[in-house]
PDB file of C-alpha atoms and ligand atoms in Angstrom:
ATOM      1  CA  UNK R   1      99.147 167.365  82.743  1.00 83.00           C
ATOM      2  CA  UNK R   2     102.560 168.347  83.986  1.00 95.00           C
ATOM      3  CA  UNK R   3     102.798 172.104  84.060  1.00 98.00           C
ATOM      4  CA  UNK R   4     104.093 172.000  87.657  1.00 98.00           C
ATOM      5  CA  UNK R   5     105.772 168.599  87.563  1.00 98.00           C
ATOM      6  CA  UNK R   6     107.788 168.038  90.770  1.00 97.00           C
ATOM      7  CA  UNK R   7     107.716 171.737  91.637  1.00 98.00           C
ATOM      8  CA  UNK R   8     107.601 172.382  95.360  1.00 98.00           C
ATOM      9  CA  UNK R   9     104.691 174.761  95.850  1.00 98.00           C
ATOM     10  CA  UNK R  10     103.751 176.430  99.123  1.00 99.00           C
ATOM     11  CA  UNK R  11     100.129 177.557  99.294  1.00 98.00           C
ATOM     12  CA  UNK R  12      98.912 179.550 102.282  1.00 98.00           C
ATOM     13  CA  UNK R  13      95.352 179.466 103.584  1.00 98.00           C
ATOM     14  CA  UNK R  14      94.966 176.170 101.764  1.00 98.00           C
ATOM     15  CA  UNK R  15      92.807 174.435 104.361  1.00 97.00           C
ATOM     16  CA  UNK R  16      89.733 176.052 102.835  1.00 96.00           C
ATOM     17  CA  UNK R  17      88.183 177.798  99.843  1.00 95.00           C
ATOM     18  CA  UNK R  18      90.342 179.120  97.050  1.00 97.00           C
ATOM     19  CA  UNK R  19      93.593 177.869  98.576  1.00 98.00           C
ATOM     20  CA  UNK R  20      92.250 174.341  98.599  1.00 98.00           C
ATOM     21  CA  UNK R  21      91.206 174.601  94.936  1.00 98.00           C
ATOM     22  CA  UNK R  22      94.637 175.935  94.027  1.00 98.00           C
ATOM     23  CA  UNK R  23      96.220 173.000  95.859  1.00 98.00           C
ATOM     24  CA  UNK R  24      94.060 170.487  93.943  1.00 98.00           C
ATOM     25  CA  UNK R  25      94.773 172.132  90.580  1.00 98.00           C
ATOM     26  CA  UNK R  26      98.489 172.248  91.340  1.00 98.00           C
ATOM     27  CA  UNK R  27      98.443 168.569  92.289  1.00 98.00           C
ATOM     28  CA  UNK R  28      96.739 167.718  88.979  1.00 98.00           C
ATOM     29  CA  UNK R  29      99.705 169.446  87.329  1.00 98.00           C
ATOM     30  CA  UNK R  30     102.215 167.250  89.168  1.00 98.00           C
ATOM     31  CA  UNK R  31     103.181 169.621  91.990  1.00 98.00           C
ATOM     32  CA  UNK R  32     104.459 168.753  95.443  1.00 98.00           C
ATOM     33  CA  UNK R  33     101.965 170.615  97.627  1.00 98.00           C
ATOM     34  CA  UNK R  34     102.823 172.299 100.926  1.00 98.00           C
ATOM     35  CA  UNK R  35      99.809 173.592 102.817  1.00 98.00           C
ATOM     36  CA  UNK R  36     100.335 176.405 105.304  1.00 98.00           C
ATOM     37  CA  UNK R  37      97.346 177.371 107.415  1.00 98.00           C
ATOM     38  CA  UNK R  38      96.655 178.094 111.045  1.00 98.00           C
ATOM     39  CA  UNK R  39      93.664 175.753 111.054  1.00 98.00           C
ATOM     40  CA  UNK R  40      95.405 172.556 112.106  1.00 98.00           C
ATOM     41  CA  UNK R  41      92.378 170.260 111.984  1.00 98.00           C
ATOM     42  CA  UNK R  42      91.309 171.203 108.462  1.00 98.00           C
ATOM     43  CA  UNK R  43      94.888 171.466 107.226  1.00 98.00           C
ATOM     44  CA  UNK R  44      95.742 167.957 108.437  1.00 97.00           C
ATOM     45  CA  UNK R  45      92.479 166.581 107.072  1.00 98.00           C
ATOM     46  CA  UNK R  46      93.211 168.088 103.643  1.00 98.00           C
ATOM     47  CA  UNK R  47      96.806 166.814 103.634  1.00 96.00           C
ATOM     48  CA  UNK R  48      95.481 163.288 104.354  1.00 97.00           C
ATOM     49  CA  UNK R  49      92.963 163.626 101.503  1.00 98.00           C
ATOM     50  CA  UNK R  50      95.732 164.689  99.120  1.00 97.00           C
ATOM     51  CA  UNK R  51      97.960 161.816 100.275  1.00 96.00           C
ATOM     52  CA  UNK R  52      95.100 159.333  99.727  1.00 97.00           C
ATOM     53  CA  UNK R  53      94.996 160.563  96.142  1.00 97.00           C
ATOM     54  CA  UNK R  54      98.724 159.972  95.740  1.00 96.00           C
ATOM     55  CA  UNK R  55      99.707 163.643  95.955  1.00 96.00           C
ATOM     56  CA  UNK R  56     103.037 164.319  97.683  1.00 96.00           C
ATOM     57  CA  UNK R  57     102.000 166.855 100.299  1.00 97.00           C
ATOM     58  CA  UNK R  58     102.801 168.324 103.698  1.00 97.00           C
ATOM     59  CA  UNK R  59     100.812 170.423 106.145  1.00 98.00           C
ATOM     60  CA  UNK R  60     102.602 172.902 108.376  1.00 98.00           C
ATOM     61  CA  UNK R  61     100.578 174.818 110.903  1.00 98.00           C
ATOM     62  CA  UNK R  62     101.515 178.443 110.317  1.00 98.00           C
ATOM     63  CA  UNK R  63     100.092 181.783 111.274  1.00 98.00           C
ATOM     64  CA  UNK R  64     101.146 183.974 108.352  1.00 99.00           C
ATOM     65  CA  UNK R  65     101.364 187.055 110.588  1.00 98.00           C
ATOM     66  CA  UNK R  66     104.178 185.509 112.644  1.00 98.00           C
ATOM     67  CA  UNK R  67     107.642 185.793 111.118  1.00 98.00           C
ATOM     68  CA  UNK R  68     108.928 183.021 113.364  1.00 98.00           C
ATOM     69  CA  UNK R  69     106.267 180.646 112.017  1.00 98.00           C
ATOM     70  CA  UNK R  70     107.406 181.491 108.497  1.00 98.00           C
ATOM     71  CA  UNK R  71     111.064 180.883 109.381  1.00 98.00           C
ATOM     72  CA  UNK R  72     110.242 177.468 110.839  1.00 98.00           C
ATOM     73  CA  UNK R  73     107.927 176.399 108.024  1.00 98.00           C
ATOM     74  CA  UNK R  74     110.278 177.471 105.247  1.00 98.00           C
ATOM     75  CA  UNK R  75     113.180 175.676 106.979  1.00 98.00           C
ATOM     76  CA  UNK R  76     111.046 172.530 107.250  1.00 98.00           C
ATOM     77  CA  UNK R  77     110.173 172.651 103.531  1.00 98.00           C
ATOM     78  CA  UNK R  78     113.809 173.107 102.526  1.00 98.00           C
ATOM     79  CA  UNK R  79     114.879 170.281 104.826  1.00 98.00           C
ATOM     80  CA  UNK R  80     112.252 167.934 103.387  1.00 98.00           C
ATOM     81  CA  UNK R  81     112.280 168.861  99.697  1.00 98.00           C
ATOM     82  CA  UNK R  82     115.508 170.835  99.187  1.00 98.00           C
ATOM     83  CA  UNK R  83     113.859 173.692  97.291  1.00 98.00           C
ATOM     84  CA  UNK R  84     110.924 176.068  96.974  1.00 99.00           C
ATOM     85  CA  UNK R  85     109.709 176.724  93.452  1.00 99.00           C
ATOM     86  CA  UNK R  86     106.426 178.498  94.059  1.00 99.00           C
ATOM     87  CA  UNK R  87     104.782 180.499  96.826  1.00 99.00           C
ATOM     88  CA  UNK R  88     101.088 181.308  96.601  1.00 99.00           C
ATOM     89  CA  UNK R  89     100.148 183.872  99.236  1.00 99.00           C
ATOM     90  CA  UNK R  90      96.443 183.145  99.341  1.00 98.00           C
ATOM     91  CA  UNK R  91      95.534 183.783 102.980  1.00 98.00           C
ATOM     92  CA  UNK R  92      93.128 186.658 103.398  1.00 98.00           C
ATOM     93  CA  UNK R  93      90.435 187.795 105.783  1.00 96.00           C
ATOM     94  CA  UNK R  94      87.491 190.151 105.355  1.00 95.00           C
ATOM     95  CA  UNK R  95      85.317 192.314 107.543  1.00 94.00           C
ATOM     96  CA  UNK R  96      83.070 195.125 106.378  1.00 93.00           C
ATOM     97  CA  UNK R  97      83.012 198.679 107.667  1.00 97.00           C
ATOM     98  CA  UNK R  98      83.764 202.204 106.488  1.00 98.00           C
ATOM     99  CA  UNK R  99      86.175 204.763 107.976  1.00 98.00           C
ATOM    100  CA  UNK R 100      83.705 205.496 110.758  1.00 98.00           C
ATOM    101  CA  UNK R 101      82.204 202.100 111.467  1.00 98.00           C
ATOM    102  CA  UNK R 102      85.217 199.806 111.230  1.00 97.00           C
ATOM    103  CA  UNK R 103      86.957 199.313 114.526  1.00 98.00           C
ATOM    104  CA  UNK R 104      90.618 200.150 114.857  1.00 98.00           C
ATOM    105  CA  UNK R 105      91.222 196.558 115.909  1.00 98.00           C
ATOM    106  CA  UNK R 106      89.547 195.111 112.788  1.00 98.00           C
ATOM    107  CA  UNK R 107      91.426 197.530 110.549  1.00 98.00           C
ATOM    108  CA  UNK R 108      94.775 196.523 112.019  1.00 98.00           C
ATOM    109  CA  UNK R 109      93.912 192.841 111.981  1.00 98.00           C
ATOM    110  CA  UNK R 110      92.908 192.824 108.300  1.00 98.00           C
ATOM    111  CA  UNK R 111      96.064 194.673 107.334  1.00 98.00           C
ATOM    112  CA  UNK R 112      98.140 192.346 109.483  1.00 98.00           C
ATOM    113  CA  UNK R 113      96.868 189.161 107.816  1.00 98.00           C
ATOM    114  CA  UNK R 114      96.414 190.416 104.253  1.00 98.00           C
ATOM    115  CA  UNK R 115      99.402 192.752 103.945  1.00 99.00           C
ATOM    116  CA  UNK R 116     101.963 191.698 106.551  1.00 98.00           C
ATOM    117  CA  UNK R 117     101.169 188.015 106.012  1.00 99.00           C
ATOM    118  CA  UNK R 118     101.910 188.376 102.295  1.00 99.00           C
ATOM    119  CA  UNK R 119     105.018 190.461 102.909  1.00 99.00           C
ATOM    120  CA  UNK R 120     106.407 188.003 105.468  1.00 99.00           C
ATOM    121  CA  UNK R 121     105.772 185.095 103.113  1.00 99.00           C
ATOM    122  CA  UNK R 122     107.746 186.700 100.309  1.00 99.00           C
ATOM    123  CA  UNK R 123     110.519 187.708 102.708  1.00 98.00           C
ATOM    124  CA  UNK R 124     110.746 184.142 103.990  1.00 99.00           C
ATOM    125  CA  UNK R 125     111.032 182.369 100.621  1.00 99.00           C
ATOM    126  CA  UNK R 126     113.153 184.900  98.715  1.00 99.00           C
ATOM    127  CA  UNK R 127     116.545 183.787 100.133  1.00 98.00           C
ATOM    128  CA  UNK R 128     115.926 180.221  98.904  1.00 98.00           C
ATOM    129  CA  UNK R 129     114.630 181.426  95.533  1.00 99.00           C
ATOM    130  CA  UNK R 130     117.740 183.613  95.214  1.00 98.00           C
ATOM    131  CA  UNK R 131     119.939 180.586  95.884  1.00 98.00           C
ATOM    132  CA  UNK R 132     118.061 178.705  93.160  1.00 98.00           C
ATOM    133  CA  UNK R 133     118.114 181.771  90.870  1.00 98.00           C
ATOM    134  CA  UNK R 134     114.518 180.903  90.150  1.00 98.00           C
ATOM    135  CA  UNK R 135     111.127 181.159  91.752  1.00 98.00           C
ATOM    136  CA  UNK R 136     107.561 182.207  91.130  1.00 99.00           C
ATOM    137  CA  UNK R 137     105.380 184.085  93.598  1.00 99.00           C
ATOM    138  CA  UNK R 138     101.641 184.412  93.102  1.00 99.00           C
ATOM    139  CA  UNK R 139      99.784 186.722  95.459  1.00 99.00           C
ATOM    140  CA  UNK R 140      96.028 186.594  95.755  1.00 98.00           C
ATOM    141  CA  UNK R 141      94.721 190.153  95.824  1.00 99.00           C
ATOM    142  CA  UNK R 142      91.127 190.992  94.895  1.00 98.00           C
ATOM    143  CA  UNK R 143      88.941 193.101  92.627  1.00 98.00           C
ATOM    144  CA  UNK R 144      88.679 195.199  95.801  1.00 98.00           C
ATOM    145  CA  UNK R 145      92.325 196.156  95.313  1.00 98.00           C
ATOM    146  CA  UNK R 146      91.431 197.785  91.997  1.00 98.00           C
ATOM    147  CA  UNK R 147      88.058 199.345  92.723  1.00 97.00           C
ATOM    148  CA  UNK R 148      86.881 200.879  95.997  1.00 98.00           C
ATOM    149  CA  UNK R 149      83.985 198.645  96.962  1.00 96.00           C
ATOM    150  CA  UNK R 150      81.588 200.306  99.405  1.00 96.00           C
ATOM    151  CA  UNK R 151      81.849 199.648 103.119  1.00 96.00           C
ATOM    152  CA  UNK R 152      85.077 197.666 103.147  1.00 97.00           C
ATOM    153  CA  UNK R 153      87.814 200.216 103.705  1.00 98.00           C
ATOM    154  CA  UNK R 154      90.261 197.855 105.400  1.00 98.00           C
ATOM    155  CA  UNK R 155      89.895 195.048 102.877  1.00 98.00           C
ATOM    156  CA  UNK R 156      90.107 197.389  99.857  1.00 98.00           C
ATOM    157  CA  UNK R 157      93.208 199.035 101.292  1.00 98.00           C
ATOM    158  CA  UNK R 158      94.859 195.717 102.104  1.00 99.00           C
ATOM    159  CA  UNK R 159      94.323 194.301  98.622  1.00 98.00           C
ATOM    160  CA  UNK R 160      95.617 197.457  96.905  1.00 99.00           C
ATOM    161  CA  UNK R 161      98.738 197.008  99.021  1.00 99.00           C
ATOM    162  CA  UNK R 162      99.059 193.375  97.903  1.00 99.00           C
ATOM    163  CA  UNK R 163      99.044 194.528  94.275  1.00 99.00           C
ATOM    164  CA  UNK R 164     101.765 197.134  94.918  1.00 98.00           C
ATOM    165  CA  UNK R 165     103.888 194.720  96.974  1.00 98.00           C
ATOM    166  CA  UNK R 166     103.716 192.265  94.074  1.00 99.00           C
ATOM    167  CA  UNK R 167     104.917 194.882  91.604  1.00 99.00           C
ATOM    168  CA  UNK R 168     107.682 195.964  93.997  1.00 99.00           C
ATOM    169  CA  UNK R 169     109.026 192.440  94.365  1.00 99.00           C
ATOM    170  CA  UNK R 170     108.711 191.947  90.595  1.00 99.00           C
ATOM    171  CA  UNK R 171     110.973 194.920  89.823  1.00 98.00           C
ATOM    172  CA  UNK R 172     113.392 194.257  92.675  1.00 99.00           C
ATOM    173  CA  UNK R 173     114.044 190.594  91.835  1.00 99.00           C
ATOM    174  CA  UNK R 174     113.468 190.290  88.077  1.00 98.00           C
ATOM    175  CA  UNK R 175     117.196 190.069  87.384  1.00 98.00           C
ATOM    176  CA  UNK R 176     117.470 187.213  89.895  1.00 98.00           C
ATOM    177  CA  UNK R 177     115.128 184.921  87.982  1.00 98.00           C
ATOM    178  CA  UNK R 178     112.268 185.490  90.400  1.00 99.00           C
ATOM    179  CA  UNK R 179     108.829 186.442  89.119  1.00 99.00           C
ATOM    180  CA  UNK R 180     105.982 187.885  91.192  1.00 99.00           C
ATOM    181  CA  UNK R 181     102.461 188.233  89.887  1.00 99.00           C
ATOM    182  CA  UNK R 182      99.062 188.650  91.419  1.00 98.00           C
ATOM    183  CA  UNK R 183      95.504 187.631  90.747  1.00 99.00           C
ATOM    184  CA  UNK R 184      92.485 189.802  91.461  1.00 98.00           C
ATOM    185  CA  UNK R 185      89.642 187.340  91.875  1.00 98.00           C
ATOM    186  CA  UNK R 186      86.083 188.460  91.775  1.00 97.00           C
ATOM    187  CA  UNK R 187      83.529 187.093  94.173  1.00 96.00           C
ATOM    188  CA  UNK R 188      83.575 183.313  94.545  1.00 96.00           C
ATOM    189  CA  UNK R 189      81.232 181.279  96.653  1.00 92.00           C
ATOM    190  CA  UNK R 190      83.721 180.181  99.327  1.00 91.00           C
ATOM    191  CA  UNK R 191      83.501 180.047 103.133  1.00 90.00           C
ATOM    192  CA  UNK R 192      84.520 183.719 103.234  1.00 86.00           C
ATOM    193  CA  UNK R 193      81.504 184.687 101.091  1.00 92.00           C
ATOM    194  CA  UNK R 194      79.231 182.252 102.913  1.00 93.00           C
ATOM    195  CA  UNK R 195      79.967 184.101 106.162  1.00 91.00           C
ATOM    196  CA  UNK R 196      78.837 187.375 104.518  1.00 90.00           C
ATOM    197  CA  UNK R 197      75.665 185.711 103.195  1.00 94.00           C
ATOM    198  CA  UNK R 198      74.893 184.159 106.574  1.00 95.00           C
ATOM    199  CA  UNK R 199      75.127 187.514 108.312  1.00 92.00           C
ATOM    200  CA  UNK R 200      72.773 189.232 105.843  1.00 92.00           C
ATOM    201  CA  UNK R 201      69.237 190.142 106.931  1.00 94.00           C
ATOM    202  CA  UNK R 202      67.778 188.746 103.700  1.00 96.00           C
ATOM    203  CA  UNK R 203      69.901 185.822 102.454  1.00 96.00           C
ATOM    204  CA  UNK R 204      68.259 185.550  99.007  1.00 96.00           C
ATOM    205  CA  UNK R 205      68.450 189.273  98.302  1.00 96.00           C
ATOM    206  CA  UNK R 206      72.103 189.309  99.360  1.00 95.00           C
ATOM    207  CA  UNK R 207      72.870 186.268  97.190  1.00 95.00           C
ATOM    208  CA  UNK R 208      71.269 187.983  94.174  1.00 95.00           C
ATOM    209  CA  UNK R 209      73.155 191.195  94.878  1.00 93.00           C
ATOM    210  CA  UNK R 210      76.439 189.367  95.172  1.00 94.00           C
ATOM    211  CA  UNK R 211      75.848 187.398  91.974  1.00 95.00           C
ATOM    212  CA  UNK R 212      74.491 189.975  89.577  1.00 95.00           C
ATOM    213  CA  UNK R 213      76.707 192.989  90.054  1.00 95.00           C
ATOM    214  CA  UNK R 214      79.063 192.182  87.179  1.00 96.00           C
ATOM    215  CA  UNK R 215      78.921 191.692  83.397  1.00 97.00           C
ATOM    216  CA  UNK R 216      78.941 187.874  83.620  1.00 97.00           C
ATOM    217  CA  UNK R 217      76.067 188.051  86.189  1.00 96.00           C
ATOM    218  CA  UNK R 218      77.304 185.324  88.527  1.00 96.00           C
ATOM    219  CA  UNK R 219      79.871 184.519  91.172  1.00 96.00           C
ATOM    220  CA  UNK R 220      83.013 182.758  90.038  1.00 97.00           C
ATOM    221  CA  UNK R 221      84.236 179.369  91.131  1.00 96.00           C
ATOM    222  CA  UNK R 222      87.513 178.824  92.979  1.00 97.00           C
ATOM    223  CA  UNK R 223      88.588 176.485  90.160  1.00 97.00           C
ATOM    224  CA  UNK R 224      88.309 179.299  87.630  1.00 98.00           C
ATOM    225  CA  UNK R 225      90.736 181.347  89.683  1.00 98.00           C
ATOM    226  CA  UNK R 226      93.008 178.387  90.413  1.00 98.00           C
ATOM    227  CA  UNK R 227      93.624 177.967  86.666  1.00 98.00           C
ATOM    228  CA  UNK R 228      95.093 181.474  86.620  1.00 98.00           C
ATOM    229  CA  UNK R 229      97.376 180.525  89.493  1.00 99.00           C
ATOM    230  CA  UNK R 230      98.618 177.480  87.556  1.00 98.00           C
ATOM    231  CA  UNK R 231      99.492 179.716  84.610  1.00 98.00           C
ATOM    232  CA  UNK R 232     101.358 182.311  86.691  1.00 98.00           C
ATOM    233  CA  UNK R 233     103.124 179.767  88.901  1.00 99.00           C
ATOM    234  CA  UNK R 234     104.344 177.619  86.020  1.00 98.00           C
ATOM    235  CA  UNK R 235     106.980 178.065  83.337  1.00 98.00           C
ATOM    236  CA  UNK R 236     104.174 178.816  80.877  1.00 98.00           C
ATOM    237  CA  UNK R 237     104.359 182.471  81.892  1.00 98.00           C
ATOM    238  CA  UNK R 238     108.114 183.222  81.733  1.00 98.00           C
ATOM    239  CA  UNK R 239     107.617 186.806  80.483  1.00 98.00           C
ATOM    240  CA  UNK R 240     104.947 187.662  83.058  1.00 98.00           C
ATOM    241  CA  UNK R 241     106.104 189.512  86.132  1.00 99.00           C
ATOM    242  CA  UNK R 242     104.389 192.297  88.050  1.00 98.00           C
ATOM    243  CA  UNK R 243     101.182 191.418  86.262  1.00 98.00           C
ATOM    244  CA  UNK R 244      97.721 191.834  87.727  1.00 98.00           C
ATOM    245  CA  UNK R 245      95.364 189.185  86.403  1.00 98.00           C
ATOM    246  CA  UNK R 246      91.682 189.955  86.905  1.00 98.00           C
ATOM    247  CA  UNK R 247      89.443 186.875  87.079  1.00 98.00           C
ATOM    248  CA  UNK R 248      86.251 188.573  88.136  1.00 98.00           C
ATOM    249  CA  UNK R 249      83.486 188.175  85.549  1.00 98.00           C
ATOM    250  CA  UNK R 250      84.297 191.641  84.212  1.00 98.00           C
ATOM    251  CA  UNK R 251      83.732 193.504  87.490  1.00 97.00           C
ATOM    252  CA  UNK R 252      86.827 195.684  87.194  1.00 96.00           C
ATOM    253  CA  UNK R 253      85.834 196.826  83.672  1.00 94.00           C
ATOM    254  CA  UNK R 254      82.797 198.796  84.726  1.00 80.00           C
TER     255      UNK R 254
HETATM  256  N1  NAD I 301      85.926 184.475  98.283  1.00 65.18           N
HETATM  257  C1  NAD I 301      85.954 185.492  97.468  1.00 65.18           C
HETATM  258  O1  NAD I 301      84.937 185.866  96.867  1.00 65.18           O
HETATM  259  C2  NAD I 301      87.219 186.240  97.203  1.00 65.18           C
HETATM  260  C3  NAD I 301      87.227 187.247  96.229  1.00 65.18           C
HETATM  261  C4  NAD I 301      88.406 187.922  95.974  1.00 65.18           C
HETATM  262  C5  NAD I 301      89.558 187.579  96.656  1.00 65.18           C
HETATM  263  N2  NAD I 301      89.513 186.603  97.594  1.00 65.18           N
HETATM  264  C6  NAD I 301      90.754 186.299  98.297  1.00 65.18           C
HETATM  265  O2  NAD I 301      91.057 184.925  98.102  1.00 65.18           O
HETATM  266  C7  NAD I 301      91.795 184.432  99.228  1.00 65.18           C
HETATM  267  C8  NAD I 301      91.127 183.172  99.766  1.00 65.18           C
HETATM  268  O3  NAD I 301      89.803 183.495 100.158  1.00 65.18           O
HETATM  269  P1  NAD I 301      88.731 182.367 100.511  1.00 65.18           P
HETATM  270  O4  NAD I 301      87.429 182.915 100.089  1.00 65.18           O
HETATM  271  O5  NAD I 301      89.187 181.056 100.029  1.00 65.18           O
HETATM  272  O6  NAD I 301      88.809 182.441 102.124  1.00 65.18           O
HETATM  273  P2  NAD I 301      88.463 181.332 103.221  1.00 65.18           P
HETATM  274  O7  NAD I 301      88.009 182.094 104.425  1.00 65.18           O
HETATM  275  O8  NAD I 301      87.585 180.277 102.665  1.00 65.18           O
HETATM  276  O9  NAD I 301      89.897 180.666 103.515  1.00 65.18           O
HETATM  277  C9  NAD I 301      90.934 181.381 104.124  1.00 65.18           C
HETATM  278  C10 NAD I 301      91.936 180.387 104.729  1.00 65.18           C
HETATM  279  O10 NAD I 301      92.975 181.162 105.342  1.00 65.18           O
HETATM  280  C11 NAD I 301      93.246 180.633 106.635  1.00 65.18           C
HETATM  281  N3  NAD I 301      93.761 181.714 107.477  1.00 65.18           N
HETATM  282  C12 NAD I 301      93.113 182.833 107.899  1.00 65.18           C
HETATM  283  N4  NAD I 301      93.937 183.592 108.636  1.00 65.18           N
HETATM  284  C13 NAD I 301      95.153 182.954 108.665  1.00 65.18           C
HETATM  285  C14 NAD I 301      96.412 183.243 109.262  1.00 65.18           C
HETATM  286  N5  NAD I 301      96.605 184.352 109.996  1.00 65.18           N
HETATM  287  N6  NAD I 301      97.428 182.383 109.053  1.00 65.18           N
HETATM  288  C15 NAD I 301      97.247 181.251 108.327  1.00 65.18           C
HETATM  289  N7  NAD I 301      96.075 180.907 107.756  1.00 65.18           N
HETATM  290  C16 NAD I 301      95.039 181.756 107.931  1.00 65.18           C
HETATM  291  C17 NAD I 301      91.910 180.073 107.133  1.00 65.18           C
HETATM  292  O11 NAD I 301      92.101 179.098 108.131  1.00 65.18           O
HETATM  293  C18 NAD I 301      91.344 179.502 105.835  1.00 65.18           C
HETATM  294  O12 NAD I 301      91.763 178.163 105.643  1.00 65.18           O
HETATM  295  C19 NAD I 301      91.845 185.595 100.230  1.00 65.18           C
HETATM  296  O13 NAD I 301      93.055 186.295 100.087  1.00 65.18           O
HETATM  297  C20 NAD I 301      90.691 186.472  99.803  1.00 65.18           C
HETATM  298  O14 NAD I 301      90.862 187.805 100.196  1.00 65.18           O
HETATM  299  C21 NAD I 301      88.388 185.915  97.890  1.00 65.18           C
END
């Protein structure tokens, strides 16, 4: 299938989890895949795996909280491929805690990666997308940006901000041919969730809790979310901008 044929697509946090699934799905749709992640070992390993499968791809070690890293990575992509069609801001981190128990440091860190990282990514690619008069940005928010989930004040706050940043960019750049949309995934069994399970006192009870708290009574798969990213990134969604696509097994309905 060719929904992203030859489109140069930057995906952040793509050395693991959902980002990796998005990268695979995009490659199946003919995309040129650019992986940005600060995990050099896993990022390089994944880029080699993509190349072995004939996928044109590049890994650029990037910390999304550093504007200088963004400047360098975006310049490298433009130098190599001449354009940037899609940015998927997928990087995100999680730590639990409420207003009393979360440390100031954790709160700032989560906002830095999830909010500033997304903001800096959009800021970095917009000049090139403006030159092209075309571009599609897909931000990965969360069901936690729509509903206040207990004991995760920093994460909830950060993901609500991602949704509002997406809408802001959508209205500011609609007349320039640039679309910005976001996805609110529900819980998927990725490394991020595995870390929560591993830290639980009772693994099985936690697994059950994390699977059965939504109408579809299970966790999602990264592939199910990646399909939404293909739709929003591609020209199959030309009238969609500022949209908030829930892929969460119905969690946000109840
Ligand atoms: N897993 C879930 O259930 C779930 C649910 C809803 C939303 N999300 C969101 O989906 C996105 C991906 O989550 P995941 O579960 O795949 O996470 P993950 O922990 O498996 O992967 C995150 C990736 O981001 C990279 N990363 C972290 N900080 C970075 C930084 N500062 N700069 C560059 N790279 C950095 C990591 O190296 C890793 O490769 C996140 O935004 C997350 O909030 C996840």
